[in-house]
Amino acid sequence: MLDFTSQHTTTSDVAIRVRDLVVQFRRQTVLKGLNLDVYKGEIIGFVGASGAGKSVLTRTIIGLVTPKSGSIQVFGRELTTADDDERQQIERRWGVLFQQGALFSSLNVLQNVQFPMREYLDLSQRLMDEVAIAKLRMVGLPADVGRKMPSELSGGMIKRVALARALALDPDIVFLDEPTSGLDPIGAGDFDSLIRTLQQTLGLTVFMVTHDLDSLHSVCDRIAVLADGKVIEAGPMSTMLASEHPWLKEYFRGKRARGVPGLVRGE
Amino acid sequence: MEAAEAHRAEGSLTEHDLLSGRTSGERLQLTASGEWTADNAAVLDRLVTATAPAEGAVSKVDIDMRRVEKLDTYGAWLVERLIQGATEKGAQARLIGLPERFGVIVRTVHQNADELPPAPERTNLFIFALATIGRNMVEVGKSIALIAQMFGAVTMAFVRAVMHPTTFRWTSLVNQIDLVGWRAVPIILLITFLIGAILAQQGIFHFRRFGADIFVVDMVGILVLREVGVLIVCVMVAGRSGSAYTAELGSMKMREEIDALQIMGLDPVSILVLPRIIALIVAVPMLTFLGSMAAMYGGGLVAYLYGGISPEVFLQRLREAISVDHFIVGMVKAPFMALIIGIVACVEGLQVEGSAESLGMKTTSAVVKSIFLVMVLDGVFAMFFAAINL
Ligand SMILES: Nc1ncnc2c1ncn2[C@@H]1O[C@H](COP(=O)(O)OP(=O)(O)O)[C@@H](O)[C@H]1O
Ligand SMILES: [Mg+2]
């Protein structure tokens, strides 16, 4: 088995620890004994072929899919055996950006961002308005977007509002499922640097599923590769470029990767 | 002074000593400590509000941040608000000893401070009511126009389909007839059977007082064949299939499937609307026939069990009381009503905009509008048949 814990050995550095995770849908086994460590304060990028199970892994960690066996620890607490109270305490500490944004279509932008605040915190309307506006501004949207409905927003704006909502409670971890898919390259680049800035400002741990070589290269501290229901490789970009796994060679050193500066050097 | 007292009152509410203040002459010295995070935000909110100095009371506000252990966006925002509040009251505010690790978040929040644009003003109630009535009238006008437009588009599509029968979606038609016709049979039979039975029971109960029990056969026969059969079927179909049409087309509209058809040079009306409407026009008369028969059967059964009118007498009386005209009146109405239901449902479906809420609203309005129009049409037919003595 690969050694994922070469540099970090203490448990206190680990935000998410997954061990021997097995997830099954009827007859199909999607994750087959997956192991993974995500360290505090890092941006980890997940890659893998379409249908490899990246979304399933994300949804399993955040509790939307029940694993068949295995253990998931978040901040040292075991989630697979946690009761409702414990779960809620942990859930309060993460934010999720779904692939399609998943904004509530009957609420306006400001109400969407305030939704988790209403659930978890007992704040005055004034403070909620002020903080929600600050969050919108931090994800690069003007304050007057606050009164718009989700159906009036463009794809990029929806992702930004969804990010603002994911950050509403100042979480310690954010899960991003393909945050830049469907954005134009400039918009995607902006979004990447936004995630980097927010991560540094708020001290976030970021778990990001992405297919964007640019974002892998520019924002991720580490990259994990999912194939055959397992993490087959994890490490910084240099590890990926040095790997001899055929899928990785094609992915990082194939034709597609050539246009990306920094990757060519690895050849 | 005031500020410090205000704080003491508030501060006693909480165990955490998050913010304390002391006034010395012109200077207000505030000390922040502990966790300035989302979890404490409600308490901090009150503390910060209570700490705002009175106008001109102090000229300098120093906020000592050295003992703050944790700070997130909420804490940073409240610090920002503390500074803003002091500045507004003409005091000079500054942060002292801000730990380096909080520098970025405090600066970021400061840069992103902004006001919520004011909500659009509420006009007075009377004008609001008038405006609503006006807007609704315009809406009614618009939906009549849309129905007329759809009627035109469907006619065009029909003509095209007749000219080029190979382009017509036969599979879709068969599928829709299965969905809206065949699968509706059990529920239609059940409901019309019950309605027929209830009509007969009521008739017998009231006619019995005049010794006119036998006229219940006239009543059930005429009512069912002319009105009740077709109306019940139409209400059921509007609720069952009309709403399904609206929801299907609406969610296709939401996911841009309709746009995709259009840019491939295909006409959404020919492909999606026409087969659905033809399916209704085929299915509703059949359902009306079956429904009417079931209602007569229910009526006959109750007449026998409850009114003691034997089947032979019932059928004999029926033959005298009704002519084939009554049956024709009911059946003639059915396809027209099917057309109305189909057109309204498809118009509403294509009106759906981005949100799930709009889908729900349009589905409701499709059912309400089509049932309403079915009733109106029924009235028009009643006048028409009266005029030609049918
Ligand atoms: N709810 C589900 N029921 C059955 N199979 C599922 C479900 N969700 C995902 N799968 C299957 O799991 C596999 C991985 O899917 P997913 O995680 O969405 O891939 P990706 O890596 O592209 O995000 C796919 O083969 C998919 O068909
Ligand atoms: Mg996915």
PDB file of C-alpha atoms in Angstrom, chain A residues 92 105-106 110 117 121-124 126-127 129-131 133-135 137-138 143-144 147 151 168-170 201-202, chain B residues 38-39 41-42 45 72-74 77-78 81 104-105 108 111-120 354-357:
ATOM      1  CA  ARG A  92     -21.481  22.862  11.353  1.00  0.00           C
ATOM      2  CA  SER A 105     -34.708  28.578  -6.007  1.00  0.00           C
ATOM      3  CA  SER A 106     -37.481  30.068  -3.890  1.00  0.00           C
ATOM      4  CA  LEU A 110     -29.127  36.951   0.452  1.00  0.00           C
ATOM      5  CA  MET A 117     -26.939  31.137   9.784  1.00  0.00           C
ATOM      6  CA  LEU A 121     -26.809  30.754  14.927  1.00  0.00           C
ATOM      7  CA  ASP A 122     -29.212  33.013  16.741  1.00  0.00           C
ATOM      8  CA  LEU A 123     -28.295  36.334  15.178  1.00  0.00           C
ATOM      9  CA  SER A 124     -30.046  39.638  14.642  1.00  0.00           C
ATOM     10  CA  ARG A 126     -28.967  43.250  10.898  1.00  0.00           C
ATOM     11  CA  LEU A 127     -25.853  41.198  11.613  1.00  0.00           C
ATOM     12  CA  ASP A 129     -27.467  41.032   6.466  1.00  0.00           C
ATOM     13  CA  GLU A 130     -24.107  42.627   7.126  1.00  0.00           C
ATOM     14  CA  VAL A 131     -22.152  39.391   7.249  1.00  0.00           C
ATOM     15  CA  ILE A 133     -23.106  41.088   2.211  1.00  0.00           C
ATOM     16  CA  ALA A 134     -19.474  40.858   3.335  1.00  0.00           C
ATOM     17  CA  LYS A 135     -19.397  37.215   2.178  1.00  0.00           C
ATOM     18  CA  ARG A 137     -18.323  40.813  -1.628  1.00  0.00           C
ATOM     19  CA  MET A 138     -15.579  38.395  -0.612  1.00  0.00           C
ATOM     20  CA  ALA A 143     -23.996  43.826  -2.864  1.00  0.00           C
ATOM     21  CA  ASP A 144     -27.033  44.414  -5.084  1.00  0.00           C
ATOM     22  CA  ARG A 147     -31.888  40.812  -3.883  1.00  0.00           C
ATOM     23  CA  SER A 151     -32.942  32.031 -11.723  1.00  0.00           C
ATOM     24  CA  ALA A 168     -21.610  31.210   5.531  1.00  0.00           C
ATOM     25  CA  LEU A 169     -20.691  29.716   8.899  1.00  0.00           C
ATOM     26  CA  ASP A 170     -16.940  30.205   8.516  1.00  0.00           C
ATOM     27  CA  THR A 201      -7.659  34.423   4.623  1.00  0.00           C
ATOM     28  CA  LEU A 202      -9.888  32.021   6.484  1.00  0.00           C
TER      29      LEU A 202
ATOM     30  CA  ALA B  38     -19.623  32.778  14.689  1.00  0.00           C
ATOM     31  CA  ASP B  39     -20.614  30.903  17.846  1.00  0.00           C
ATOM     32  CA  ALA B  41     -21.561  36.366  17.299  1.00  0.00           C
ATOM     33  CA  ALA B  42     -24.975  36.875  18.904  1.00  0.00           C
ATOM     34  CA  ASP B  45     -23.450  41.729  18.381  1.00  0.00           C
ATOM     35  CA  ASP B  72     -13.361  34.684  11.871  1.00  0.00           C
ATOM     36  CA  THR B  73     -15.407  36.708   9.411  1.00  0.00           C
ATOM     37  CA  TYR B  74     -18.093  37.362  12.017  1.00  0.00           C
ATOM     38  CA  TRP B  77     -17.011  42.204  10.810  1.00  0.00           C
ATOM     39  CA  LEU B  78     -17.953  43.180  14.363  1.00  0.00           C
ATOM     40  CA  ARG B  81     -18.544  47.769  12.906  1.00  0.00           C
ATOM     41  CA  VAL B 104      -5.579  39.357   6.430  1.00  0.00           C
ATOM     42  CA  ILE B 105      -9.131  38.648   7.524  1.00  0.00           C
ATOM     43  CA  THR B 108     -10.366  41.665   3.742  1.00  0.00           C
ATOM     44  CA  GLN B 111     -12.328  46.160   2.071  1.00  0.00           C
ATOM     45  CA  ASN B 112     -15.563  44.278   1.530  1.00  0.00           C
ATOM     46  CA  ALA B 113     -17.724  46.297   3.877  1.00  0.00           C
ATOM     47  CA  ASP B 114     -20.780  47.439   1.986  1.00  0.00           C
ATOM     48  CA  GLU B 115     -24.356  48.378   2.570  1.00  0.00           C
ATOM     49  CA  LEU B 116     -27.368  46.423   1.476  1.00  0.00           C
ATOM     50  CA  PRO B 117     -29.146  48.433  -1.178  1.00  0.00           C
ATOM     51  CA  PRO B 118     -32.545  49.504   0.171  1.00  0.00           C
ATOM     52  CA  ALA B 119     -35.478  47.232  -0.563  1.00  0.00           C
ATOM     53  CA  PRO B 120     -37.864  48.597  -3.188  1.00  0.00           C
ATOM     54  CA  GLY B 354     -35.833  28.888 -14.296  1.00  0.00           C
ATOM     55  CA  SER B 355     -37.084  28.031 -10.817  1.00  0.00           C
ATOM     56  CA  ALA B 356     -38.783  25.034  -9.267  1.00  0.00           C
ATOM     57  CA  GLU B 357     -41.298  27.423  -7.766  1.00  0.00           C
TER      58      GLU B 357
END
